[in-house]
Structure formats: structure tokens, C-alpha cells
Amino acid sequence: MSIGKIKEFDVKSGTWSVYVERLDMYFKVNNIDDATKLPTLIAVMGDEAYELLSDLASPKKPADLTYLKVVELLHQHLEPTPSVLAERYRFRQRRQANEENVAMYVAELKKLARYCKFKDNLNENLRDQFVCGLRSEVIRQRLFAEADSVTYTDAVRVATSLEAAERDAAAVDGRGSVGASTFAAAAGPDVSRNTVSRRSSEIVDLRGDLHRMQLGGCTACGDYRHTKMECRFSKYQCSKCKTVGHLRRMCQENGDSVKQRDRAQARKDGGGAGMTRRGARVSVGGYRGASRGTGRSWHARSGAYQPTMHVFETQGEEQAEEVILEEEPIYQMSLSQYRPVQ
């Protein structure tokens, strides 16, 4: 009873050299002599492969050839000798894909190097291309820090360890944070898992702070600590464009000339305090101040900008508008919001 089984050769997708290697092992384990090798090959290769062999051997029949001649004939047709320069070009262009881990990347590099004819320099070329093609910048920088004498085997071992540390750190963190995985890979495989988790939490908190202060903050009043939906001035009417939804300081139609004219008008009216409009008493509150004369006041939160407002009565209804007396302060990020380096 024979050991093993040789399937038919797939002409369209099979690799002839690999098929021949398996066939030789089959001959060896089953003690098949040279005289029986060709008949065995013809018997197991399949109809499509035999048809191709018959065309290549014409006008002779395949049975009239030797086993080695048949192997060479099919090899020249199915696997013609590639250009060394072309194969080396493909080898140099190979980079680690997003879905590949280090082990898969190494296997693909070795496959591409088969026809490059590097000979004695094979390991050196494999090492160089392996390091240059790594997807992770952190792992590559770590390998750059190694001595020049680092071998291909050592480079693969270090990269595999760092990849495992990066994967474990992401699993411990639970969120798969990029910041945590990068920190773990840079620190090496001995990094404390508690430290990784703490750093990751700080990164997430900082991202939340930056998100709340995104792109100038509220488009209604300019405060970076809340959005327009949370702003109490979102329903006020702009004294410039008469549009409801923002204050004059945030109006897109504003310009330097408009601001200067508003300041001049405010000074002409007496600085704001004690003004009258349609018989109603107007009072002007300042920064963190309160209005007087109408019995109403606005109290600003500590550290927040409070726009100057005035109230007047029209046919029994109250309406609030903004009066700009001076250049409003521009918000900047407070130094107290920066986190100390751990």
C-alpha cells in the first residue's frame, strides 16, 4: 500500500516546481525506481496537464521522453526564468500590508527573494528590506537603535516581541487606543501594564478637553467651553445684521470699520451708562458686572466673558440687544489646562 497521495496538477493555478518536489518525496517514501517515475507522473498529473505535455513534446509522445526531460519541458513552459532585476525590484517594493503581522510579512519576503539570486548576501538583503518595509514606525526606530551587526534573525525576533507587546497593551487597555499601543512598543516588552492603562486614560481625557474647545467654540458668543446649542445667547438678535442666533461680536458682516464706528457711537452716548432709548432706562453691565436702572442683572460665571447688554421696552415687550463698547477679549487656552509630563 502506497504512502500518501499525489493529486492532479492544476495548470492554471499550480506551481510546477512545488508539485515536482512533492512528487520526488512521494517516489522516495514509496521506493519508486527511475524506470517507474515517468509512468507514475503521467498517471497522476491529470488530463489537462497531460494534454499540455503532449503539445510540448510533439511530434514525440510523452512516453518516449525521460522523466527528467518531461520535468524540464514543463518547467520551461510554466515557470520561465524571470529577470533578476525585475524580481529584485518587486522585492524592494514590498512593504508590510495593514492586514499582515510580522510572521506573514517575513514569509512573503522570503518568497520574493527566491529568484533574486542574492546568494551569500541573502540574509543581509532580507534584514534590510524587512526593517525598511515595516508598517510600525516605533518598531522600525527601535531596530535602527540596534547595533550594525544585528542579524536578520535578531531583527525578526525583536520586531515580533514588540508587536506582541503592542497587541497585549491594546488588549489590557480595552479600548485599543493608539496612544497606549505606541507607548508600549516604544518602552519595550517590560513596560508595566498599569502604566500603559494610566497613560491611555490621560490621552482619552485630553482628547475630550480638546473636543470641547474645538475650532473657536460657540458660534453664538465665542466661548470655547460650550457649543451654540448650550448657549443662552443663541436666541438673541444680532445688532448688526438683525439675525437671531449670534451676538454682534460673532457676526460675519463685522469689520474693523464697524467696530470703530460702534465704539465712537458708544463714547458719544456717554460711555453706555445712563443712556435712554424710547423712554426706557438703559443700563450697561461690564465684564462680570450687572446692569442698573431696570432692576435686572446678569451675573457672569467666574472666568467667563459676559457681553454688555441693554434692555428697552417697545409696546409692552422687552427686547435684549448687544452693545459693543470695546474690543472683546479673545479666548485662549489656559495654562492650567495643560497636564504635567509624567
mmCIF file of C-alpha atoms in Angstrom:
data_model
loop_
_atom_site.group_PDB
_atom_site.id
_atom_site.type_symbol
_atom_site.label_atom_id
_atom_site.label_comp_id
_atom_site.label_asym_id
_atom_site.label_seq_id
_atom_site.Cartn_x
_atom_site.Cartn_y
_atom_site.Cartn_z
ATOM 1 C CA MET A 1 0.000 0.000 0.000
ATOM 2 C CA SER A 2 1.400 3.368 -1.043
ATOM 3 C CA ILE A 3 2.060 6.143 1.447
ATOM 4 C CA GLY A 4 0.470 9.492 0.706
ATOM 5 C CA LYS A 5 -1.427 10.683 -2.335
ATOM 6 C CA ILE A 6 -0.495 12.903 -5.270
ATOM 7 C CA LYS A 7 -3.345 14.962 -6.706
ATOM 8 C CA GLU A 8 -3.687 16.153 -10.288
ATOM 9 C CA PHE A 9 -1.612 19.172 -11.261
ATOM 10 C CA ASP A 10 -3.591 22.403 -11.739
ATOM 11 C CA VAL A 11 -2.124 24.020 -14.847
ATOM 12 C CA LYS A 12 -3.805 27.407 -14.237
ATOM 13 C CA SER A 13 -3.023 27.984 -10.567
ATOM 14 C CA GLY A 14 -0.471 25.350 -9.562
ATOM 15 C CA THR A 15 3.291 25.817 -9.125
ATOM 16 C CA TRP A 16 5.153 23.189 -11.121
ATOM 17 C CA SER A 17 8.359 23.273 -9.083
ATOM 18 C CA VAL A 18 6.423 22.697 -5.855
ATOM 19 C CA TYR A 19 4.494 19.847 -7.471
ATOM 20 C CA VAL A 20 7.734 18.182 -8.579
ATOM 21 C CA GLU A 21 9.230 18.494 -5.089
ATOM 22 C CA ARG A 22 6.237 16.725 -3.565
ATOM 23 C CA LEU A 23 6.374 14.128 -6.323
ATOM 24 C CA ASP A 24 10.035 13.358 -5.585
ATOM 25 C CA MET A 25 9.194 12.817 -1.909
ATOM 26 C CA TYR A 26 6.374 10.520 -2.936
ATOM 27 C CA PHE A 27 8.766 8.493 -5.072
ATOM 28 C CA LYS A 28 11.264 8.282 -2.241
ATOM 29 C CA VAL A 29 8.870 7.216 0.509
ATOM 30 C CA ASN A 30 7.291 4.585 -1.721
ATOM 31 C CA ASN A 31 10.619 3.294 -3.102
ATOM 32 C CA ILE A 32 9.725 4.001 -6.734
ATOM 33 C CA ASP A 33 12.674 3.396 -9.071
ATOM 34 C CA ASP A 34 13.718 5.625 -12.007
ATOM 35 C CA ALA A 35 12.072 3.417 -14.617
ATOM 36 C CA THR A 36 8.672 3.821 -12.929
ATOM 37 C CA LYS A 37 8.822 7.578 -12.255
ATOM 38 C CA LEU A 38 7.606 8.745 -15.693
ATOM 39 C CA PRO A 39 4.643 6.332 -15.884
ATOM 40 C CA THR A 40 3.654 7.336 -12.345
ATOM 41 C CA LEU A 41 3.805 11.038 -13.238
ATOM 42 C CA ILE A 42 1.711 10.558 -16.369
ATOM 43 C CA ALA A 43 -0.815 8.536 -14.384
ATOM 44 C CA VAL A 44 -1.352 11.143 -11.647
ATOM 45 C CA MET A 45 -0.835 14.502 -13.452
ATOM 46 C CA GLY A 46 -4.382 14.784 -14.859
ATOM 47 C CA ASP A 47 -5.920 15.267 -18.307
ATOM 48 C CA GLU A 48 -5.213 18.991 -18.701
ATOM 49 C CA ALA A 49 -1.552 18.676 -17.710
ATOM 50 C CA TYR A 50 -1.066 15.634 -19.955
ATOM 51 C CA GLU A 51 -2.626 17.491 -22.870
ATOM 52 C CA LEU A 52 -0.166 20.344 -22.362
ATOM 53 C CA LEU A 53 2.730 17.892 -22.132
ATOM 54 C CA SER A 54 1.667 16.216 -25.378
ATOM 55 C CA ASP A 55 1.649 19.574 -27.180
ATOM 56 C CA LEU A 56 5.083 20.487 -25.834
ATOM 57 C CA ALA A 57 6.593 17.070 -26.690
ATOM 58 C CA SER A 58 5.156 16.934 -30.224
ATOM 59 C CA PRO A 59 5.995 15.278 -32.557
ATOM 60 C CA LYS A 60 7.155 12.821 -29.919
ATOM 61 C CA LYS A 61 4.874 11.235 -27.394
ATOM 62 C CA PRO A 62 5.376 11.887 -23.655
ATOM 63 C CA ALA A 63 6.088 8.211 -23.051
ATOM 64 C CA ASP A 64 9.097 8.426 -25.378
ATOM 65 C CA LEU A 65 10.798 11.008 -23.140
ATOM 66 C CA THR A 66 12.630 10.555 -19.862
ATOM 67 C CA TYR A 67 11.289 11.688 -16.516
ATOM 68 C CA LEU A 68 13.893 14.463 -16.197
ATOM 69 C CA LYS A 69 13.161 15.688 -19.746
ATOM 70 C CA VAL A 70 9.430 15.917 -19.014
ATOM 71 C CA VAL A 71 10.079 17.850 -15.791
ATOM 72 C CA GLU A 72 12.381 20.291 -17.603
ATOM 73 C CA LEU A 73 9.965 20.735 -20.526
ATOM 74 C CA LEU A 74 7.058 21.670 -18.300
ATOM 75 C CA HIS A 75 9.256 23.848 -16.089
ATOM 76 C CA GLN A 76 10.427 25.957 -19.045
ATOM 77 C CA HIS A 77 6.841 26.456 -20.170
ATOM 78 C CA LEU A 78 5.132 27.051 -16.829
ATOM 79 C CA GLU A 79 7.941 28.812 -14.955
ATOM 80 C CA PRO A 80 10.220 30.622 -17.388
ATOM 81 C CA THR A 81 13.350 32.112 -15.859
ATOM 82 C CA PRO A 82 12.391 35.592 -14.607
ATOM 83 C CA SER A 83 14.515 38.708 -14.915
ATOM 84 C CA VAL A 84 16.721 39.124 -11.854
ATOM 85 C CA LEU A 85 16.338 42.902 -11.993
ATOM 86 C CA ALA A 86 12.556 42.623 -12.179
ATOM 87 C CA GLU A 87 12.463 40.216 -9.245
ATOM 88 C CA ARG A 88 14.718 42.432 -7.156
ATOM 89 C CA TYR A 89 12.552 45.419 -7.992
ATOM 90 C CA ARG A 90 9.473 43.570 -6.692
ATOM 91 C CA PHE A 91 11.440 42.576 -3.614
ATOM 92 C CA ARG A 92 12.499 46.169 -2.885
ATOM 93 C CA GLN A 93 8.977 47.485 -3.340
ATOM 94 C CA ARG A 94 7.450 45.071 -0.829
ATOM 95 C CA ARG A 95 6.031 46.679 2.299
ATOM 96 C CA GLN A 96 4.142 45.187 5.221
ATOM 97 C CA ALA A 97 0.413 45.367 4.497
ATOM 98 C CA ASN A 98 -2.149 46.520 7.048
ATOM 99 C CA GLU A 99 -3.586 43.036 7.493
ATOM 100 C CA GLU A 100 -0.182 41.340 7.823
ATOM 101 C CA ASN A 101 1.604 40.548 11.049
ATOM 102 C CA VAL A 102 5.387 40.220 11.237
ATOM 103 C CA ALA A 103 5.379 36.466 10.551
ATOM 104 C CA MET A 104 3.273 36.830 7.403
ATOM 105 C CA TYR A 105 5.458 39.688 6.179
ATOM 106 C CA VAL A 106 8.618 37.597 6.653
ATOM 107 C CA ALA A 107 7.137 34.692 4.679
ATOM 108 C CA GLU A 108 6.263 36.961 1.749
ATOM 109 C CA LEU A 109 9.744 38.486 1.704
ATOM 110 C CA LYS A 110 11.367 35.062 1.563
ATOM 111 C CA LYS A 111 9.074 34.059 -1.275
ATOM 112 C CA LEU A 112 10.015 37.133 -3.306
ATOM 113 C CA ALA A 113 13.730 36.585 -2.648
ATOM 114 C CA ARG A 114 13.783 33.130 -4.270
ATOM 115 C CA TYR A 115 14.593 34.422 -7.762
ATOM 116 C CA CYS A 116 16.670 37.450 -6.761
ATOM 117 C CA LYS A 117 19.932 35.462 -6.716
ATOM 118 C CA PHE A 118 21.308 37.180 -3.630
ATOM 119 C CA LYS A 119 23.384 34.065 -2.885
ATOM 120 C CA ASP A 120 25.662 34.711 0.129
ATOM 121 C CA ASN A 121 24.053 38.139 0.748
ATOM 122 C CA LEU A 122 20.544 36.738 1.130
ATOM 123 C CA ASN A 123 20.210 37.294 4.900
ATOM 124 C CA GLU A 124 21.629 40.803 4.719
ATOM 125 C CA ASN A 125 19.173 41.800 1.984
ATOM 126 C CA LEU A 126 16.305 40.178 3.839
ATOM 127 C CA ARG A 127 17.214 42.117 7.001
ATOM 128 C CA ASP A 128 17.430 45.463 5.206
ATOM 129 C CA GLN A 129 14.144 45.067 3.360
ATOM 130 C CA PHE A 130 12.420 43.686 6.438
ATOM 131 C CA VAL A 131 13.320 46.732 8.541
ATOM 132 C CA CYS A 132 12.627 49.303 5.814
ATOM 133 C CA GLY A 133 9.252 47.796 4.952
ATOM 134 C CA LEU A 134 7.841 47.542 8.474
ATOM 135 C CA ARG A 135 4.492 49.240 8.938
ATOM 136 C CA SER A 136 5.159 50.369 12.528
ATOM 137 C CA GLU A 137 7.368 53.442 12.834
ATOM 138 C CA VAL A 138 8.002 52.655 16.503
ATOM 139 C CA ILE A 139 9.347 49.165 15.790
ATOM 140 C CA ARG A 140 11.473 50.473 12.928
ATOM 141 C CA GLN A 141 13.036 53.156 15.126
ATOM 142 C CA ARG A 142 13.744 50.555 17.795
ATOM 143 C CA LEU A 143 15.582 48.412 15.226
ATOM 144 C CA PHE A 144 17.504 51.454 13.977
ATOM 145 C CA ALA A 145 18.853 51.813 17.518
ATOM 146 C CA GLU A 146 20.330 48.305 17.390
ATOM 147 C CA ALA A 147 23.989 47.735 16.544
ATOM 148 C CA ASP A 148 25.046 47.465 12.900
ATOM 149 C CA SER A 149 25.890 43.820 13.485
ATOM 150 C CA VAL A 150 22.242 42.893 14.135
ATOM 151 C CA THR A 151 21.316 39.868 12.035
ATOM 152 C CA TYR A 152 18.172 39.140 10.084
ATOM 153 C CA THR A 153 17.119 36.603 12.706
ATOM 154 C CA ASP A 154 17.653 39.092 15.560
ATOM 155 C CA ALA A 155 15.678 41.789 13.743
ATOM 156 C CA VAL A 156 12.727 39.445 13.255
ATOM 157 C CA ARG A 157 12.874 38.368 16.906
ATOM 158 C CA VAL A 158 12.879 41.958 18.221
ATOM 159 C CA ALA A 159 10.072 43.007 15.882
ATOM 160 C CA THR A 160 7.956 40.014 16.875
ATOM 161 C CA SER A 161 8.419 40.795 20.593
ATOM 162 C CA LEU A 162 7.481 44.455 20.127
ATOM 163 C CA GLU A 163 4.453 43.516 18.066
ATOM 164 C CA ALA A 164 3.298 41.153 20.822
ATOM 165 C CA ALA A 165 3.809 43.882 23.456
ATOM 166 C CA GLU A 166 1.807 46.341 21.373
ATOM 167 C CA ARG A 167 -1.010 43.836 20.955
ATOM 168 C CA ASP A 168 -1.062 42.955 24.673
ATOM 169 C CA ALA A 169 -1.109 46.618 25.687
ATOM 170 C CA ALA A 170 -4.112 47.255 23.451
ATOM 171 C CA ALA A 171 -5.900 44.251 24.960
ATOM 172 C CA VAL A 172 -5.200 45.397 28.540
ATOM 173 C CA ASP A 173 -6.356 48.915 27.770
ATOM 174 C CA GLY A 174 -9.662 47.593 26.478
ATOM 175 C CA ARG A 175 -10.170 50.404 24.015
ATOM 176 C CA GLY A 176 -7.435 49.563 21.555
ATOM 177 C CA SER A 177 -6.025 53.051 21.999
ATOM 178 C CA VAL A 178 -3.358 54.026 19.526
ATOM 179 C CA GLY A 179 -1.607 56.063 22.192
ATOM 180 C CA ALA A 180 -1.377 53.093 24.541
ATOM 181 C CA SER A 181 -0.064 50.695 21.916
ATOM 182 C CA THR A 182 2.536 53.153 20.690
ATOM 183 C CA PHE A 183 3.753 53.800 24.231
ATOM 184 C CA ALA A 184 4.023 50.076 24.958
ATOM 185 C CA ALA A 185 6.040 49.398 21.803
ATOM 186 C CA ALA A 186 8.412 52.287 22.450
ATOM 187 C CA ALA A 187 9.020 51.329 26.067
ATOM 188 C CA GLY A 188 9.757 47.695 25.283
ATOM 189 C CA PRO A 189 8.288 44.373 26.384
ATOM 190 C CA ASP A 190 8.968 45.034 30.110
ATOM 191 C CA VAL A 191 6.602 48.019 30.340
ATOM 192 C CA SER A 192 4.147 47.987 33.245
ATOM 193 C CA ARG A 193 0.589 47.299 32.207
ATOM 194 C CA ASN A 194 -0.761 49.683 34.858
ATOM 195 C CA THR A 195 1.375 52.467 33.428
ATOM 196 C CA VAL A 196 0.034 51.763 29.945
ATOM 197 C CA SER A 197 -3.560 51.922 31.171
ATOM 198 C CA ARG A 198 -2.956 55.183 33.062
ATOM 199 C CA ARG A 199 -1.292 56.847 30.086
ATOM 200 C CA SER A 200 -4.123 55.752 27.831
ATOM 201 C CA SER A 201 -6.740 57.244 30.178
ATOM 202 C CA GLU A 202 -4.876 60.551 30.211
ATOM 203 C CA ILE A 203 -4.786 60.574 26.419
ATOM 204 C CA VAL A 204 -8.536 59.982 26.219
ATOM 205 C CA ASP A 205 -9.208 62.750 28.805
ATOM 206 C CA LEU A 206 -7.045 65.198 26.876
ATOM 207 C CA ARG A 207 -8.861 64.366 23.663
ATOM 208 C CA GLY A 208 -12.141 65.128 25.426
ATOM 209 C CA ASP A 209 -10.838 68.526 26.571
ATOM 210 C CA LEU A 210 -9.684 69.389 23.086
ATOM 211 C CA HIS A 211 -13.017 68.279 21.671
ATOM 212 C CA ARG A 212 -14.856 70.654 23.995
ATOM 213 C CA MET A 213 -12.608 73.532 22.916
ATOM 214 C CA GLN A 214 -12.739 72.714 19.208
ATOM 215 C CA LEU A 215 -12.377 75.338 16.500
ATOM 216 C CA GLY A 216 -13.227 78.539 18.366
ATOM 217 C CA GLY A 217 -16.081 77.156 20.463
ATOM 218 C CA CYS A 218 -19.577 78.626 20.446
ATOM 219 C CA THR A 219 -20.571 80.412 17.231
ATOM 220 C CA ALA A 220 -23.167 82.459 19.101
ATOM 221 C CA CYS A 221 -20.972 84.201 21.708
ATOM 222 C CA GLY A 222 -17.416 82.894 21.138
ATOM 223 C CA ASP A 223 -16.975 80.994 24.407
ATOM 224 C CA TYR A 224 -14.917 77.851 23.743
ATOM 225 C CA ARG A 225 -16.326 75.982 26.746
ATOM 226 C CA HIS A 226 -19.734 75.231 25.275
ATOM 227 C CA THR A 227 -21.481 74.841 21.935
ATOM 228 C CA LYS A 228 -24.111 77.006 20.337
ATOM 229 C CA MET A 229 -26.860 74.579 21.398
ATOM 230 C CA GLU A 230 -25.897 75.155 25.053
ATOM 231 C CA CYS A 231 -25.507 78.949 24.736
ATOM 232 C CA ARG A 232 -28.146 81.257 26.235
ATOM 233 C CA PHE A 233 -27.346 83.883 23.577
ATOM 234 C CA SER A 234 -28.352 81.595 20.701
ATOM 235 C CA LYS A 235 -31.824 83.195 20.690
ATOM 236 C CA TYR A 236 -30.608 86.806 20.840
ATOM 237 C CA GLN A 237 -30.752 89.149 17.870
ATOM 238 C CA CYS A 238 -27.527 90.485 16.382
ATOM 239 C CA SER A 239 -27.463 94.294 16.499
ATOM 240 C CA LYS A 240 -25.517 94.337 13.228
ATOM 241 C CA CYS A 241 -27.320 92.037 10.790
ATOM 242 C CA LYS A 242 -30.564 91.708 12.806
ATOM 243 C CA THR A 243 -30.321 87.928 12.545
ATOM 244 C CA VAL A 244 -31.284 85.780 15.527
ATOM 245 C CA GLY A 245 -28.654 83.274 16.584
ATOM 246 C CA HIS A 246 -25.469 85.182 17.471
ATOM 247 C CA LEU A 247 -24.077 88.319 19.059
ATOM 248 C CA ARG A 248 -22.576 91.191 17.133
ATOM 249 C CA ARG A 249 -19.015 90.172 18.068
ATOM 250 C CA MET A 250 -19.552 86.888 16.164
ATOM 251 C CA CYS A 251 -21.296 88.441 13.150
ATOM 252 C CA GLN A 252 -19.741 87.574 9.799
ATOM 253 C CA GLU A 253 -20.543 91.046 8.471
ATOM 254 C CA ASN A 254 -18.391 92.676 11.140
ATOM 255 C CA GLY A 255 -15.266 94.552 10.143
ATOM 256 C CA ASP A 256 -12.763 96.937 11.668
ATOM 257 C CA SER A 257 -14.670 99.992 10.412
ATOM 258 C CA VAL A 258 -17.888 98.745 12.003
ATOM 259 C CA LYS A 259 -16.191 98.162 15.345
ATOM 260 C CA GLN A 260 -14.623 101.628 15.285
ATOM 261 C CA ARG A 261 -17.965 103.251 14.465
ATOM 262 C CA ASP A 262 -19.642 101.367 17.316
ATOM 263 C CA ARG A 263 -17.003 102.498 19.772
ATOM 264 C CA ALA A 264 -17.311 106.113 18.647
ATOM 265 C CA GLN A 265 -21.106 105.984 18.974
ATOM 266 C CA ALA A 266 -20.813 104.483 22.442
ATOM 267 C CA ARG A 267 -18.446 107.233 23.574
ATOM 268 C CA LYS A 268 -20.740 109.864 22.065
ATOM 269 C CA ASP A 269 -23.678 108.480 24.041
ATOM 270 C CA GLY A 270 -21.766 108.865 27.281
ATOM 271 C CA GLY A 271 -19.913 105.610 27.720
ATOM 272 C CA GLY A 272 -23.008 103.474 27.984
ATOM 273 C CA ALA A 273 -24.283 104.179 31.500
ATOM 274 C CA GLY A 274 -27.444 106.291 31.801
ATOM 275 C CA MET A 275 -28.495 106.017 28.112
ATOM 276 C CA THR A 276 -32.188 106.108 27.183
ATOM 277 C CA ARG A 277 -33.992 104.626 24.199
ATOM 278 C CA ARG A 278 -37.718 105.012 23.543
ATOM 279 C CA GLY A 279 -38.189 106.221 27.077
ATOM 280 C CA ALA A 280 -36.744 103.101 28.702
ATOM 281 C CA ARG A 281 -33.858 103.302 31.116
ATOM 282 C CA VAL A 282 -30.730 101.655 29.643
ATOM 283 C CA SER A 283 -28.012 100.317 31.828
ATOM 284 C CA VAL A 284 -24.783 98.732 30.700
ATOM 285 C CA GLY A 285 -23.096 95.898 32.568
ATOM 286 C CA GLY A 286 -19.404 95.224 32.133
ATOM 287 C CA TYR A 287 -17.314 92.148 32.399
ATOM 288 C CA ARG A 288 -18.702 90.086 35.299
ATOM 289 C CA GLY A 289 -20.855 93.143 36.166
ATOM 290 C CA ALA A 290 -24.555 93.881 36.486
ATOM 291 C CA SER A 291 -26.992 96.286 34.830
ATOM 292 C CA ARG A 292 -28.651 99.066 36.752
ATOM 293 C CA GLY A 293 -31.870 101.022 36.337
ATOM 294 C CA THR A 294 -34.165 98.230 35.127
ATOM 295 C CA GLY A 295 -33.880 96.097 38.210
ATOM 296 C CA ARG A 296 -32.440 93.237 36.164
ATOM 297 C CA SER A 297 -28.896 91.939 36.291
ATOM 298 C CA TRP A 298 -26.726 89.406 34.542
ATOM 299 C CA HIS A 299 -24.061 87.592 36.544
ATOM 300 C CA ALA A 300 -21.203 86.025 34.651
ATOM 301 C CA ARG A 301 -19.535 82.830 35.703
ATOM 302 C CA SER A 302 -16.025 83.132 37.049
ATOM 303 C CA GLY A 303 -13.595 83.388 34.181
ATOM 304 C CA ALA A 304 -16.328 83.654 31.543
ATOM 305 C CA TYR A 305 -16.957 86.568 29.190
ATOM 306 C CA GLN A 306 -20.224 88.440 29.822
ATOM 307 C CA PRO A 307 -21.315 90.559 26.826
ATOM 308 C CA THR A 308 -22.616 94.041 27.608
ATOM 309 C CA MET A 309 -26.407 94.157 27.226
ATOM 310 C CA HIS A 310 -29.151 96.789 27.362
ATOM 311 C CA VAL A 311 -32.909 96.410 27.704
ATOM 312 C CA PHE A 312 -35.592 98.653 26.239
ATOM 313 C CA GLU A 313 -39.344 98.446 26.079
ATOM 314 C CA THR A 314 -41.361 98.544 22.864
ATOM 315 C CA GLN A 315 -45.171 98.374 23.088
ATOM 316 C CA GLY A 316 -45.038 96.475 26.350
ATOM 317 C CA GLU A 317 -42.462 93.926 25.160
ATOM 318 C CA GLU A 318 -38.882 93.603 26.241
ATOM 319 C CA GLN A 319 -36.079 93.005 23.783
ATOM 320 C CA ALA A 320 -32.404 92.417 24.512
ATOM 321 C CA GLU A 321 -29.613 93.615 22.258
ATOM 322 C CA GLU A 322 -25.864 93.711 22.490
ATOM 323 C CA VAL A 323 -23.910 96.955 22.765
ATOM 324 C CA ILE A 324 -20.214 96.792 21.933
ATOM 325 C CA LEU A 325 -18.229 99.346 23.904
ATOM 326 C CA GLU A 326 -14.758 97.991 23.419
ATOM 327 C CA GLU A 327 -12.820 95.184 21.829
ATOM 328 C CA GLU A 328 -13.924 91.895 23.383
ATOM 329 C CA PRO A 329 -11.185 89.753 24.922
ATOM 330 C CA ILE A 330 -10.052 86.848 22.778
ATOM 331 C CA TYR A 331 -10.195 83.469 24.490
ATOM 332 C CA GLN A 332 -7.033 81.489 24.738
ATOM 333 C CA MET A 333 -6.311 78.108 26.282
ATOM 334 C CA SER A 334 -5.443 78.458 29.945
ATOM 335 C CA LEU A 335 -2.080 77.135 31.029
ATOM 336 C CA SER A 336 -3.824 75.354 33.882
ATOM 337 C CA GLN A 337 -5.428 73.023 31.349
ATOM 338 C CA TYR A 338 -2.096 71.578 30.303
ATOM 339 C CA ARG A 339 -1.224 68.296 32.018
ATOM 340 C CA PRO A 340 2.224 67.839 33.549
ATOM 341 C CA VAL A 341 4.505 65.308 31.941
ATOM 342 C CA GLN A 342 4.517 62.086 33.982
#
